[in-house]
Amino acid sequence: MNFTELGLDTRLLEGIDAMGYETATPVQEQVIQPILEGKDIIASAQTGTGKTAAFLLPVVNKIITEPHDAHLINAVIIVPTRELAVQIAQTMEGLSYFTDVSCIAVYGGGDGTSFTTEKKALSSGVDMVVCTPGRMIAHLNMGYVKMQAVKYLILDEADRMLDMGFHDDIMKIISFLPKKRQNLLFSATMPMKMREMARKILHQPLEINIAVSKPPEQIVQEAFIVYEPQKIPLVKHILSSKDFQSVIVFCSKKMNVKQLSSELKRARFSIEEIHSDLEQDKREQVLLDFRNKKLKILVATDILSRGIDIEDIDLVINYDVPNDGEDYIHRIGRTARAASEGTAYTFVSEKEQQKFAQIEELLGHAVTKAQVPQQFGETPAYNPRKPRSSGGGGGRHPGGGGGRHQGGGGKQGPQRSGPKRH
């Protein structure tokens, strides 16, 4: 469906056109019209389905076409992380370029200047506020936030916020809002606790399910069965085998991020790390450099696995096996965005085999086991169901069998004509 068929204001269509978007994604087709009609929405939609534009476009459309007070807050978007808050605000800036709708991202981790800027906007009025729960409550507790005219409440990645323990914070923020408002809840999964919260917040919601608990088919998935000490040399080998333009390596622990980053920098790769120990301005600069291709390799914790929209990733490497299937899908979903192809490699040590087998169970199929090059020596057998002795696997085993390894990433697909997937 073309955006011109969705009944959006011409000023928004100009912004959409300027950003090169033409065709709406399925989630946009299904939710934009009901939101324009004023309905509450509960949508199950994963990162990469285009959900950010799906709620921004109709809400901005309503703000510019219906009476509202520019000196008060009109819409509140609550998100789990500062990175997602910044990204939504940036998307908003592009989509609303030809309108006079104002927006501010409110999140912790900055300096005193950013808090002062936020305070000024929240007290003098801003059309849209994109916030993390803790920072917003810090402002609300000071009594100057003008919430009395809020017409739209959006919870993005609501399941993630509940997992992070934000339920009470979310409910506290909502207690400051007018009872009469439109509510939009987006979540990758719909566990029982999510539905319980939705019952408290939403009014006769329309339920939409776009989520797919499987990675896109165009992602080439392979696993390397290795001993833990083989992981760093194997990363170096893969990164040296081809001139990748854009790679994310995910680690489960900050310690692993720092150790791997140090080794890759010593080997003179174009690489930076990103994790919660970094100052916010440094994290934002690293992300900007990576988006702009000034930086080729990003080594990151799961802080980047959800909600961060970066196009054209050649390769995702899971240096550690993710904790569960959902995290695996979110991580490898950084590649094969916007209908392009991509490659995802996962390094599976002996201790991680059981965990990886559970991920394969969720996927409904075994992931191809790629061959570890012979120069790395003996590797463990892939046998996740049997308890392992401390000595490890048996004999020379080329990476768990089968599979192929060319050391390369996926081919880049054609440029998408649809909206950027947020």
Coordinates of C-alpha atoms in Angstrom, one line a residue:
M1 CA 0.0 0.0 0.0
N2 CA 1.3 3.5 -0.9
F3 CA 1.4 6.1 1.8
T4 CA -0.8 8.4 -0.3
E5 CA -3.6 5.9 0.3
L6 CA -3.5 6.2 4.1
G7 CA -5.3 9.5 4.4
L8 CA -2.3 11.4 5.8
D9 CA -1.8 15.2 5.7
T10 CA 0.1 16.5 2.7
R11 CA 2.8 18.0 5.0
L12 CA 3.5 14.5 6.4
L13 CA 3.5 13.0 2.9
E14 CA 6.2 15.6 1.9
G15 CA 8.3 14.4 4.8
I16 CA 7.7 10.7 3.9
D17 CA 8.7 11.5 0.3
A18 CA 11.8 13.4 1.2
M19 CA 13.0 10.4 3.3
G20 CA 12.5 8.2 0.2
Y21 CA 9.6 6.1 1.6
E22 CA 6.9 4.9 -0.7
T23 CA 5.3 1.6 0.4
A24 CA 3.9 1.0 3.9
T25 CA 5.0 -2.1 5.8
P26 CA 2.3 -4.6 7.1
V27 CA 2.2 -3.1 10.6
Q28 CA 1.8 0.4 9.1
E29 CA -1.0 -0.7 6.9
Q30 CA -2.8 -2.2 9.8
V31 CA -2.4 0.4 12.5
I32 CA -2.2 3.8 10.9
Q33 CA -5.9 4.0 10.0
P34 CA -7.3 2.7 13.4
I35 CA -5.0 5.2 15.2
L36 CA -6.3 8.0 13.0
E37 CA -9.8 6.9 13.9
G38 CA -8.9 7.3 17.6
K39 CA -8.8 3.6 18.6
D40 CA -6.6 2.2 21.4
I41 CA -4.1 -0.3 19.9
I42 CA -2.2 -3.3 21.4
A43 CA 0.2 -4.5 18.7
S44 CA 2.6 -7.4 18.8
A45 CA 5.3 -6.2 16.5
Q46 CA 9.1 -6.9 16.5
T47 CA 11.9 -4.5 15.9
G48 CA 12.4 -4.2 12.1
T49 CA 8.7 -4.2 11.2
G50 CA 8.4 -0.5 10.8
K51 CA 6.5 0.1 14.0
T52 CA 8.1 3.5 14.9
A53 CA 6.7 5.2 11.8
A54 CA 3.4 3.2 12.3
F55 CA 2.7 5.2 15.5
L56 CA 4.5 8.4 14.8
L57 CA 2.8 9.2 11.5
P58 CA -0.9 9.0 12.7
V59 CA -0.1 10.7 16.0
V60 CA 1.7 13.6 14.3
N61 CA -1.2 13.7 11.7
K62 CA -3.7 14.1 14.5
I63 CA -1.7 16.8 16.3
I64 CA -1.4 19.0 13.1
T65 CA -5.0 18.5 12.0
E66 CA -6.9 18.7 15.3
P67 CA -7.0 21.6 17.9
H68 CA -4.2 21.4 20.5
D69 CA -2.3 23.7 22.8
A70 CA 1.3 24.2 21.7
H71 CA 2.2 25.3 25.2
L72 CA 1.4 21.9 26.8
I73 CA 2.6 18.3 26.2
N74 CA 0.3 16.5 23.7
A75 CA 1.9 13.1 23.3
V76 CA 4.1 10.9 25.6
I77 CA 6.1 8.0 24.2
I78 CA 7.7 5.8 26.9
V79 CA 10.6 3.5 25.9
P80 CA 13.1 1.2 27.7
T81 CA 16.4 2.7 26.7
R82 CA 18.0 6.0 25.9
E83 CA 19.2 4.8 22.5
L84 CA 15.7 4.0 21.5
A85 CA 14.5 7.4 22.8
V86 CA 17.2 9.2 20.6
Q87 CA 16.3 7.1 17.6
I88 CA 12.6 7.8 17.8
A89 CA 13.3 11.5 18.2
Q90 CA 15.5 11.4 15.1
T91 CA 12.9 9.6 13.1
M92 CA 10.3 12.1 14.2
E93 CA 12.6 14.9 13.1
G94 CA 12.6 13.5 9.6
L95 CA 9.0 12.6 9.2
S96 CA 7.7 15.9 10.7
Y97 CA 10.2 18.1 8.8
F98 CA 7.5 20.0 7.0
T99 CA 5.3 20.4 10.0
D100 CA 5.7 22.6 13.1
V101 CA 5.4 19.7 15.6
S102 CA 8.1 19.8 18.3
C103 CA 9.7 16.8 20.0
I104 CA 12.2 16.2 22.7
A105 CA 14.0 13.0 23.9
V106 CA 14.1 12.8 27.7
Y107 CA 16.6 10.3 29.1
G108 CA 19.2 9.8 31.8
G109 CA 23.0 9.6 31.5
G110 CA 23.6 13.2 30.2
D111 CA 25.0 16.2 31.9
G112 CA 23.3 19.0 33.8
T113 CA 22.8 20.9 30.6
S114 CA 20.6 18.2 29.1
F115 CA 18.5 18.1 32.3
T116 CA 18.0 21.9 32.1
T117 CA 17.0 21.7 28.4
E118 CA 14.5 18.9 29.2
K119 CA 13.1 20.9 32.1
K120 CA 12.5 24.0 29.9
A121 CA 10.7 21.9 27.3
L122 CA 8.6 20.0 29.8
S123 CA 7.5 23.2 31.6
S124 CA 7.0 25.5 28.7
G125 CA 5.3 22.9 26.4
V126 CA 6.4 20.5 23.7
D127 CA 4.2 18.5 21.3
M128 CA 5.8 15.1 21.8
V129 CA 8.0 13.7 24.6
V130 CA 10.0 10.5 24.1
C131 CA 11.2 9.4 27.5
T132 CA 12.7 6.6 29.5
P133 CA 10.7 6.0 32.7
G134 CA 13.3 6.9 35.4
R135 CA 14.2 10.2 33.9
M136 CA 10.6 11.2 33.3
I137 CA 9.7 10.5 37.0
A138 CA 12.7 12.6 38.1
H139 CA 11.1 15.5 36.2
L140 CA 7.5 14.7 37.4
N141 CA 8.6 14.7 41.0
M142 CA 9.7 18.3 40.7
G143 CA 6.2 19.4 39.8
Y144 CA 6.7 21.5 36.6
V145 CA 5.8 18.9 33.9
K146 CA 2.6 20.0 32.0
M147 CA 0.8 16.7 31.5
Q148 CA -2.8 17.9 31.8
A149 CA -3.4 18.0 28.0
V150 CA -1.8 14.8 27.0
K151 CA -4.0 13.1 24.4
Y152 CA -1.7 10.3 23.2
L153 CA 0.2 7.7 25.3
I154 CA 2.5 5.3 23.4
L155 CA 4.4 2.4 25.1
D156 CA 7.1 1.1 22.8
E157 CA 8.9 -2.3 23.5
A158 CA 6.6 -2.7 26.5
D159 CA 7.7 -6.2 27.2
R160 CA 11.3 -5.1 27.5
M161 CA 10.2 -2.4 30.0
L162 CA 8.5 -5.0 32.1
D163 CA 11.5 -7.3 31.9
M164 CA 13.7 -4.3 33.2
G165 CA 11.4 -3.8 36.2
F166 CA 9.7 -0.6 35.0
H167 CA 6.0 -1.6 35.7
D168 CA 5.6 0.7 38.7
D169 CA 7.4 3.6 37.0
I170 CA 5.1 3.3 34.0
M171 CA 2.0 3.2 36.2
K172 CA 3.3 6.2 38.1
I173 CA 3.8 8.3 34.9
I174 CA 0.3 7.3 33.7
S175 CA -1.2 8.5 37.0
F176 CA -0.2 12.1 36.0
L177 CA -2.0 11.8 32.6
P178 CA -5.7 12.7 31.9
K179 CA -8.0 9.7 32.1
K180 CA -9.3 10.5 28.6
R181 CA -6.6 9.8 26.1
Q182 CA -5.7 7.4 23.2
N183 CA -3.3 4.6 24.2
L184 CA -1.0 2.6 21.9
L185 CA 1.0 -0.3 23.2
F186 CA 3.7 -2.0 21.1
S187 CA 5.4 -5.1 22.2
A188 CA 7.5 -7.9 20.6
T189 CA 5.9 -10.5 22.8
M190 CA 2.6 -10.7 24.8
P191 CA 3.3 -12.5 28.1
M192 CA 0.5 -12.6 30.7
K193 CA 2.0 -9.7 32.7
M194 CA 1.8 -7.6 29.6
R195 CA -1.8 -8.4 29.1
E196 CA -2.6 -7.6 32.7
M197 CA -0.9 -4.2 32.3
A198 CA -2.7 -3.6 29.0
R199 CA -6.1 -4.2 30.8
K200 CA -5.3 -1.4 33.2
I201 CA -4.2 1.1 30.6
L202 CA -6.1 0.5 27.3
H203 CA -9.8 1.0 26.6
Q204 CA -11.4 -1.5 24.2
P205 CA -8.2 -1.9 22.2
L206 CA -7.9 -3.3 18.7
E207 CA -5.4 -6.2 18.9
I208 CA -2.9 -6.5 16.0
N209 CA -0.4 -9.3 15.7
I210 CA 2.5 -8.7 13.3
A211 CA 5.2 -10.4 15.3
V212 CA 7.0 -13.4 13.8
S213 CA 9.0 -15.4 16.3
K214 CA 11.4 -16.5 13.5
P215 CA 14.2 -14.5 11.9
P216 CA 13.7 -13.3 8.3
E217 CA 14.3 -16.0 5.8
Q218 CA 17.0 -14.0 3.9
I219 CA 19.4 -14.2 6.9
V220 CA 22.1 -16.9 6.4
Q221 CA 22.5 -18.4 9.9
E222 CA 25.6 -20.5 10.8
A223 CA 27.1 -21.7 14.0
F224 CA 30.8 -22.3 14.8
I225 CA 31.3 -25.0 17.5
V226 CA 34.5 -23.9 19.3
Y227 CA 36.4 -23.9 22.6
E228 CA 36.2 -20.6 24.4
P229 CA 39.8 -19.6 23.7
Q230 CA 39.3 -20.0 20.0
K231 CA 36.6 -17.3 19.8
I232 CA 38.9 -14.2 19.5
P233 CA 41.2 -15.7 16.8
L234 CA 38.1 -16.9 14.9
V235 CA 36.6 -13.3 15.0
K236 CA 39.9 -12.0 13.6
H237 CA 40.0 -14.6 10.9
I238 CA 36.4 -13.9 9.8
L239 CA 36.9 -10.1 9.8
S240 CA 40.1 -10.5 7.8
S241 CA 38.6 -12.8 5.2
K242 CA 36.6 -10.1 3.5
D243 CA 36.4 -6.3 3.5
F244 CA 33.1 -6.0 5.5
Q245 CA 31.6 -2.5 5.5
S246 CA 29.4 -3.0 8.5
V247 CA 29.6 -5.6 11.3
I248 CA 28.1 -5.9 14.8
V249 CA 29.6 -8.4 17.2
F250 CA 27.4 -9.1 20.2
C251 CA 28.8 -10.2 23.6
S252 CA 26.7 -11.1 26.6
K253 CA 29.1 -9.5 29.1
K254 CA 30.8 -6.1 29.2
M255 CA 34.1 -7.9 30.1
N256 CA 34.0 -9.8 26.8
V257 CA 33.2 -6.6 24.9
K258 CA 36.2 -4.9 26.4
Q259 CA 38.6 -7.8 25.9
L260 CA 37.5 -8.4 22.3
S261 CA 37.6 -4.7 21.5
S262 CA 41.1 -4.4 22.8
E263 CA 42.3 -7.4 20.7
L264 CA 40.7 -6.1 17.5
K265 CA 42.1 -2.6 18.0
R266 CA 45.6 -4.1 18.5
A267 CA 45.0 -5.9 15.2
R268 CA 44.2 -2.5 13.6
F269 CA 40.6 -3.1 12.7
S270 CA 38.2 -0.2 12.4
I271 CA 36.3 -0.9 15.6
E272 CA 34.7 0.7 18.6
E273 CA 32.8 -0.7 21.6
I274 CA 29.5 0.2 23.1
H275 CA 28.1 -0.7 26.5
S276 CA 26.6 0.9 29.6
D277 CA 29.9 1.9 31.1
L278 CA 30.4 4.5 28.3
E279 CA 29.3 8.1 28.7
Q280 CA 26.1 8.9 26.8
D281 CA 27.8 11.4 24.4
K282 CA 30.5 8.8 23.6
R283 CA 27.8 6.1 22.8
E284 CA 25.9 8.5 20.6
Q285 CA 29.1 9.5 18.7
V286 CA 30.0 5.8 18.2
L287 CA 26.5 5.0 16.9
L288 CA 26.6 8.0 14.5
D289 CA 30.1 7.0 13.2
F290 CA 28.8 3.5 12.6
R291 CA 25.7 4.6 10.8
N292 CA 27.7 7.0 8.6
K293 CA 30.2 4.2 7.8
K294 CA 33.1 6.0 9.4
L295 CA 33.4 2.9 11.6
K296 CA 33.1 -0.6 10.2
I297 CA 32.9 -2.8 13.3
L298 CA 30.9 -2.4 16.5
V299 CA 31.4 -4.7 19.5
A300 CA 28.4 -4.3 21.7
T301 CA 26.4 -5.8 24.6
D302 CA 22.6 -6.4 24.1
I303 CA 22.0 -2.7 24.6
L304 CA 22.0 -2.7 20.8
S305 CA 20.0 -5.8 20.1
R306 CA 16.6 -4.2 20.3
G307 CA 15.2 -1.0 18.8
I308 CA 18.3 0.5 17.2
D309 CA 17.7 1.0 13.5
I310 CA 20.9 0.7 11.4
E311 CA 20.6 -0.2 7.8
D312 CA 22.9 -2.4 5.6
I313 CA 24.6 -4.5 8.2
D314 CA 26.7 -7.1 6.4
L315 CA 27.3 -9.4 9.3
V316 CA 26.2 -10.1 12.8
I317 CA 28.5 -12.2 15.0
N318 CA 27.1 -13.6 18.3
Y319 CA 30.4 -13.9 20.2
D320 CA 28.4 -15.4 23.0
V321 CA 25.2 -17.4 22.6
P322 CA 22.3 -15.2 23.6
N323 CA 20.4 -16.0 26.7
D324 CA 17.2 -17.0 25.0
G325 CA 15.6 -17.3 21.6
E326 CA 14.0 -13.9 21.6
D327 CA 17.4 -12.3 22.2
Y328 CA 18.9 -14.3 19.4
I329 CA 16.2 -13.2 17.0
H330 CA 16.6 -9.5 18.0
R331 CA 20.4 -9.7 17.6
I332 CA 20.5 -11.3 14.2
G333 CA 17.6 -9.1 13.1
R334 CA 20.2 -6.3 12.9
T335 CA 21.1 -7.8 9.6
A336 CA 18.8 -8.5 6.6
R337 CA 16.9 -5.2 7.4
A338 CA 14.6 -3.7 4.8
A339 CA 14.4 -6.8 2.6
S340 CA 18.2 -7.1 2.1
E341 CA 20.1 -10.2 2.7
G342 CA 22.4 -10.7 5.7
T343 CA 24.6 -13.2 7.5
A344 CA 24.6 -14.2 11.2
Y345 CA 27.3 -16.3 12.8
T346 CA 27.1 -17.7 16.3
F347 CA 30.1 -19.0 18.3
V348 CA 29.0 -21.9 20.5
S349 CA 31.4 -23.0 23.3
E350 CA 31.0 -26.3 25.1
K351 CA 29.1 -24.6 28.1
E352 CA 26.8 -22.9 25.6
Q353 CA 25.7 -25.9 23.6
Q354 CA 22.5 -26.6 25.6
K355 CA 21.5 -23.0 25.4
F356 CA 22.0 -23.0 21.7
A357 CA 20.0 -26.2 21.3
Q358 CA 17.0 -24.4 23.0
I359 CA 17.3 -21.6 20.4
E360 CA 17.3 -24.1 17.6
E361 CA 14.2 -25.6 19.2
L362 CA 12.5 -22.2 19.1
L363 CA 13.6 -21.7 15.5
G364 CA 12.1 -25.1 14.6
H365 CA 15.3 -26.3 12.7
A366 CA 19.0 -26.9 13.3
V367 CA 21.3 -24.0 12.4
T368 CA 24.0 -25.0 9.9
K369 CA 27.3 -25.8 11.6
A370 CA 30.1 -24.1 9.8
Q371 CA 33.5 -25.6 9.5
V372 CA 36.2 -24.1 11.6
P373 CA 39.4 -23.7 9.6
Q374 CA 42.0 -26.4 10.3
Q375 CA 44.6 -24.0 11.6
F376 CA 42.5 -23.5 14.7
G377 CA 43.1 -27.1 15.7
E378 CA 40.7 -29.5 17.5
T379 CA 37.2 -28.3 18.2
P380 CA 34.4 -29.9 20.3
A381 CA 31.7 -32.1 18.8
Y382 CA 28.2 -30.6 18.9
N383 CA 26.3 -32.8 21.4
P384 CA 24.2 -30.5 23.6
R385 CA 22.0 -33.3 25.1
K386 CA 24.9 -35.1 26.8
P387 CA 26.6 -33.8 30.0
R388 CA 30.1 -32.7 29.3
S389 CA 33.3 -33.7 31.0
S390 CA 35.8 -31.0 31.9
G391 CA 38.1 -32.3 29.1
G392 CA 35.7 -31.2 26.4
G393 CA 34.6 -32.7 23.1
G394 CA 36.0 -35.5 21.1
G395 CA 38.7 -35.4 18.6
R396 CA 39.4 -33.2 15.6
H397 CA 35.9 -32.0 14.7
P398 CA 35.6 -29.4 12.0
G399 CA 33.3 -26.9 13.7
G400 CA 30.5 -29.3 14.4
G401 CA 30.3 -30.8 10.9
G402 CA 28.4 -30.0 7.8
G403 CA 28.0 -26.5 6.7
R404 CA 30.3 -24.3 4.7
H405 CA 32.3 -21.3 5.6
Q406 CA 33.5 -18.8 3.1
G407 CA 34.3 -16.1 5.7
G408 CA 31.9 -13.8 3.9
G409 CA 28.7 -11.9 4.7
G410 CA 25.4 -11.9 2.9
K411 CA 24.9 -10.1 -0.3
Q412 CA 23.2 -6.7 -0.2
G413 CA 19.8 -6.8 -1.5
P414 CA 18.1 -4.0 -3.6
Q415 CA 17.3 -0.7 -1.9
R416 CA 14.0 -0.8 -0.3
S417 CA 11.2 1.5 -1.4
G418 CA 9.3 1.1 1.8
P419 CA 9.8 3.0 5.0
K420 CA 12.9 2.6 7.1
R421 CA 12.2 -0.1 9.7
H422 CA 12.2 1.2 13.2

